[in-house]
Amino acid sequence: MAYDDDMGKVTVTIYMEEKDKEALQKLADAEERSLSQMAVLILKRAIKQAQNEGQ
């Protein structure tokens, strides 16, 4: 993991199937977001949902 002290963010590398990346890119394009921004948004939603369910 790489840390960016100025922004308080870290870099996370994931490996995914090409078809999943393409689907994620289509979602990002539809919302005028970068691939990274879209991935973060989806992950944050999933984390919030899991927390709300007590996980």
mmCIF file of N, CA and C in Angstrom:
data_model
loop_
_atom_site.group_PDB
_atom_site.id
_atom_site.type_symbol
_atom_site.label_atom_id
_atom_site.label_comp_id
_atom_site.label_asym_id
_atom_site.label_seq_id
_atom_site.Cartn_x
_atom_site.Cartn_y
_atom_site.Cartn_z
ATOM 1 N N MET A 1 0.829 -1.173 0.000
ATOM 2 C CA MET A 1 0.000 0.000 0.000
ATOM 3 C C MET A 1 0.882 1.248 0.000
ATOM 4 N N ALA A 2 0.552 2.192 -0.835
ATOM 5 C CA ALA A 2 1.289 3.460 -0.880
ATOM 6 C C ALA A 2 0.451 4.530 -0.187
ATOM 7 N N TYR A 3 1.102 5.365 0.612
ATOM 8 C CA TYR A 3 0.391 6.402 1.353
ATOM 9 C C TYR A 3 0.645 7.769 0.744
ATOM 10 N N ASP A 4 -0.386 8.579 0.706
ATOM 11 C CA ASP A 4 -0.285 9.960 0.258
ATOM 12 C C ASP A 4 -0.624 10.834 1.460
ATOM 13 N N ASP A 5 0.414 11.331 2.160
ATOM 14 C CA ASP A 5 0.207 12.094 3.389
ATOM 15 C C ASP A 5 -0.593 13.366 3.170
ATOM 16 N N ASP A 6 -0.474 13.981 1.991
ATOM 17 C CA ASP A 6 -1.168 15.240 1.749
ATOM 18 C C ASP A 6 -2.684 15.053 1.722
ATOM 19 N N MET A 7 -3.152 13.952 1.197
ATOM 20 C CA MET A 7 -4.582 13.759 1.029
ATOM 21 C C MET A 7 -5.159 12.749 2.018
ATOM 22 N N GLY A 8 -4.321 12.068 2.772
ATOM 23 C CA GLY A 8 -4.824 11.085 3.704
ATOM 24 C C GLY A 8 -5.422 9.863 3.031
ATOM 25 N N LYS A 9 -5.012 9.580 1.832
ATOM 26 C CA LYS A 9 -5.536 8.444 1.078
ATOM 27 C C LYS A 9 -4.425 7.440 0.840
ATOM 28 N N VAL A 10 -4.809 6.217 0.555
ATOM 29 C CA VAL A 10 -3.854 5.162 0.238
ATOM 30 C C VAL A 10 -4.166 4.594 -1.139
ATOM 31 N N THR A 11 -3.180 4.013 -1.740
ATOM 32 C CA THR A 11 -3.361 3.336 -3.015
ATOM 33 C C THR A 11 -3.571 1.857 -2.748
ATOM 34 N N VAL A 12 -4.613 1.294 -3.342
ATOM 35 C CA VAL A 12 -4.917 -0.127 -3.206
ATOM 36 C C VAL A 12 -4.978 -0.714 -4.610
ATOM 37 N N THR A 13 -4.284 -1.791 -4.810
ATOM 38 C CA THR A 13 -4.291 -2.457 -6.116
ATOM 39 C C THR A 13 -5.219 -3.655 -6.056
ATOM 40 N N ILE A 14 -6.093 -3.786 -7.045
ATOM 41 C CA ILE A 14 -6.967 -4.956 -7.119
ATOM 42 C C ILE A 14 -6.791 -5.628 -8.471
ATOM 43 N N TYR A 15 -7.064 -6.905 -8.498
ATOM 44 C CA TYR A 15 -7.029 -7.670 -9.736
ATOM 45 C C TYR A 15 -8.447 -8.135 -10.018
ATOM 46 N N MET A 16 -8.910 -7.877 -11.236
ATOM 47 C CA MET A 16 -10.265 -8.269 -11.590
ATOM 48 C C MET A 16 -10.298 -8.734 -13.039
ATOM 49 N N GLU A 17 -11.350 -9.427 -13.373
ATOM 50 C CA GLU A 17 -11.536 -9.886 -14.750
ATOM 51 C C GLU A 17 -11.736 -8.677 -15.659
ATOM 52 N N GLU A 18 -11.253 -8.795 -16.880
ATOM 53 C CA GLU A 18 -11.375 -7.701 -17.855
ATOM 54 C C GLU A 18 -12.829 -7.308 -18.059
ATOM 55 N N LYS A 19 -13.733 -8.292 -18.110
ATOM 56 C CA LYS A 19 -15.156 -7.986 -18.332
ATOM 57 C C LYS A 19 -15.728 -7.163 -17.177
ATOM 58 N N ASP A 20 -15.266 -7.426 -15.949
ATOM 59 C CA ASP A 20 -15.730 -6.652 -14.803
ATOM 60 C C ASP A 20 -15.186 -5.226 -14.850
ATOM 61 N N LYS A 21 -13.935 -5.087 -15.274
ATOM 62 C CA LYS A 21 -13.342 -3.752 -15.413
ATOM 63 C C LYS A 21 -14.097 -2.952 -16.466
ATOM 64 N N GLU A 22 -14.437 -3.597 -17.560
ATOM 65 C CA GLU A 22 -15.179 -2.915 -18.628
ATOM 66 C C GLU A 22 -16.559 -2.486 -18.143
ATOM 67 N N ALA A 23 -17.211 -3.332 -17.356
ATOM 68 C CA ALA A 23 -18.526 -2.990 -16.813
ATOM 69 C C ALA A 23 -18.410 -1.820 -15.833
ATOM 70 N N LEU A 24 -17.372 -1.840 -15.010
ATOM 71 C CA LEU A 24 -17.136 -0.749 -14.070
ATOM 72 C C LEU A 24 -16.857 0.544 -14.822
ATOM 73 N N GLN A 25 -16.095 0.458 -15.903
ATOM 74 C CA GLN A 25 -15.789 1.645 -16.701
ATOM 75 C C GLN A 25 -17.054 2.227 -17.319
ATOM 76 N N LYS A 26 -17.966 1.365 -17.768
ATOM 77 C CA LYS A 26 -19.239 1.848 -18.327
ATOM 78 C C LYS A 26 -20.055 2.591 -17.271
ATOM 79 N N LEU A 27 -20.082 2.048 -16.060
ATOM 80 C CA LEU A 27 -20.785 2.740 -14.973
ATOM 81 C C LEU A 27 -20.137 4.093 -14.689
ATOM 82 N N ALA A 28 -18.811 4.104 -14.644
ATOM 83 C CA ALA A 28 -18.078 5.345 -14.383
ATOM 84 C C ALA A 28 -18.360 6.370 -15.466
ATOM 85 N N ASP A 29 -18.323 5.943 -16.703
ATOM 86 C CA ASP A 29 -18.589 6.854 -17.823
ATOM 87 C C ASP A 29 -19.995 7.437 -17.738
ATOM 88 N N ALA A 30 -20.959 6.608 -17.369
ATOM 89 C CA ALA A 30 -22.354 7.053 -17.284
ATOM 90 C C ALA A 30 -22.534 8.117 -16.201
ATOM 91 N N GLU A 31 -21.709 8.070 -15.168
ATOM 92 C CA GLU A 31 -21.808 9.046 -14.074
ATOM 93 C C GLU A 31 -20.713 10.107 -14.142
ATOM 94 N N GLU A 32 -19.995 10.129 -15.270
ATOM 95 C CA GLU A 32 -18.908 11.090 -15.482
ATOM 96 C C GLU A 32 -17.908 11.075 -14.333
ATOM 97 N N ARG A 33 -17.494 9.861 -13.948
ATOM 98 C CA ARG A 33 -16.494 9.655 -12.898
ATOM 99 C C ARG A 33 -15.327 8.875 -13.490
ATOM 100 N N SER A 34 -14.201 8.942 -12.800
ATOM 101 C CA SER A 34 -13.078 8.099 -13.209
ATOM 102 C C SER A 34 -13.349 6.674 -12.738
ATOM 103 N N LEU A 35 -12.606 5.749 -13.274
ATOM 104 C CA LEU A 35 -12.722 4.355 -12.860
ATOM 105 C C LEU A 35 -12.463 4.234 -11.359
ATOM 106 N N SER A 36 -11.438 4.904 -10.894
ATOM 107 C CA SER A 36 -11.079 4.870 -9.476
ATOM 108 C C SER A 36 -12.186 5.465 -8.613
ATOM 109 N N GLN A 37 -12.724 6.604 -9.010
ATOM 110 C CA GLN A 37 -13.802 7.233 -8.243
ATOM 111 C C GLN A 37 -15.018 6.323 -8.158
ATOM 112 N N MET A 38 -15.341 5.644 -9.255
ATOM 113 C CA MET A 38 -16.499 4.757 -9.275
ATOM 114 C C MET A 38 -16.267 3.567 -8.361
ATOM 115 N N ALA A 39 -15.073 3.012 -8.397
ATOM 116 C CA ALA A 39 -14.748 1.874 -7.536
ATOM 117 C C ALA A 39 -14.857 2.263 -6.067
ATOM 118 N N VAL A 40 -14.346 3.434 -5.716
ATOM 119 C CA VAL A 40 -14.413 3.907 -4.331
ATOM 120 C C VAL A 40 -15.869 4.099 -3.914
ATOM 121 N N LEU A 41 -16.677 4.688 -4.768
ATOM 122 C CA LEU A 41 -18.087 4.909 -4.456
ATOM 123 C C LEU A 41 -18.800 3.579 -4.193
ATOM 124 N N ILE A 42 -18.581 2.602 -5.048
ATOM 125 C CA ILE A 42 -19.221 1.294 -4.880
ATOM 126 C C ILE A 42 -18.740 0.620 -3.603
ATOM 127 N N LEU A 43 -17.455 0.699 -3.333
ATOM 128 C CA LEU A 43 -16.928 0.101 -2.108
ATOM 129 C C LEU A 43 -17.489 0.783 -0.863
ATOM 130 N N LYS A 44 -17.576 2.107 -0.891
ATOM 131 C CA LYS A 44 -18.132 2.829 0.261
ATOM 132 C C LYS A 44 -19.583 2.432 0.492
ATOM 133 N N ARG A 45 -20.352 2.280 -0.574
ATOM 134 C CA ARG A 45 -21.752 1.859 -0.442
ATOM 135 C C ARG A 45 -21.836 0.469 0.179
ATOM 136 N N ALA A 46 -20.980 -0.438 -0.271
ATOM 137 C CA ALA A 46 -20.980 -1.806 0.249
ATOM 138 C C ALA A 46 -20.558 -1.837 1.720
ATOM 139 N N ILE A 47 -19.583 -1.032 2.077
ATOM 140 C CA ILE A 47 -19.133 -0.963 3.471
ATOM 141 C C ILE A 47 -20.254 -0.423 4.354
ATOM 142 N N LYS A 48 -20.910 0.654 3.905
ATOM 143 C CA LYS A 48 -22.002 1.243 4.685
ATOM 144 C C LYS A 48 -23.135 0.245 4.873
ATOM 145 N N GLN A 49 -23.474 -0.470 3.812
ATOM 146 C CA GLN A 49 -24.543 -1.464 3.890
ATOM 147 C C GLN A 49 -24.167 -2.573 4.876
ATOM 148 N N ALA A 50 -22.948 -3.063 4.801
ATOM 149 C CA ALA A 50 -22.492 -4.104 5.721
ATOM 150 C C ALA A 50 -22.532 -3.618 7.161
ATOM 151 N N GLN A 51 -22.108 -2.385 7.381
ATOM 152 C CA GLN A 51 -22.135 -1.810 8.744
ATOM 153 C C GLN A 51 -23.567 -1.685 9.245
ATOM 154 N N ASN A 52 -24.469 -1.265 8.375
ATOM 155 C CA ASN A 52 -25.878 -1.143 8.752
ATOM 156 C C ASN A 52 -26.503 -2.488 9.084
ATOM 157 N N GLU A 53 -25.957 -3.545 8.487
ATOM 158 C CA GLU A 53 -26.448 -4.894 8.742
ATOM 159 C C GLU A 53 -25.720 -5.546 9.918
ATOM 160 N N GLY A 54 -24.845 -4.774 10.570
ATOM 161 C CA GLY A 54 -24.157 -5.270 11.743
ATOM 162 C C GLY A 54 -22.923 -6.102 11.481
ATOM 163 N N GLN A 55 -22.401 -6.013 10.301
ATOM 164 C CA GLN A 55 -21.206 -6.793 9.972
ATOM 165 C C GLN A 55 -19.951 -6.005 10.235
#
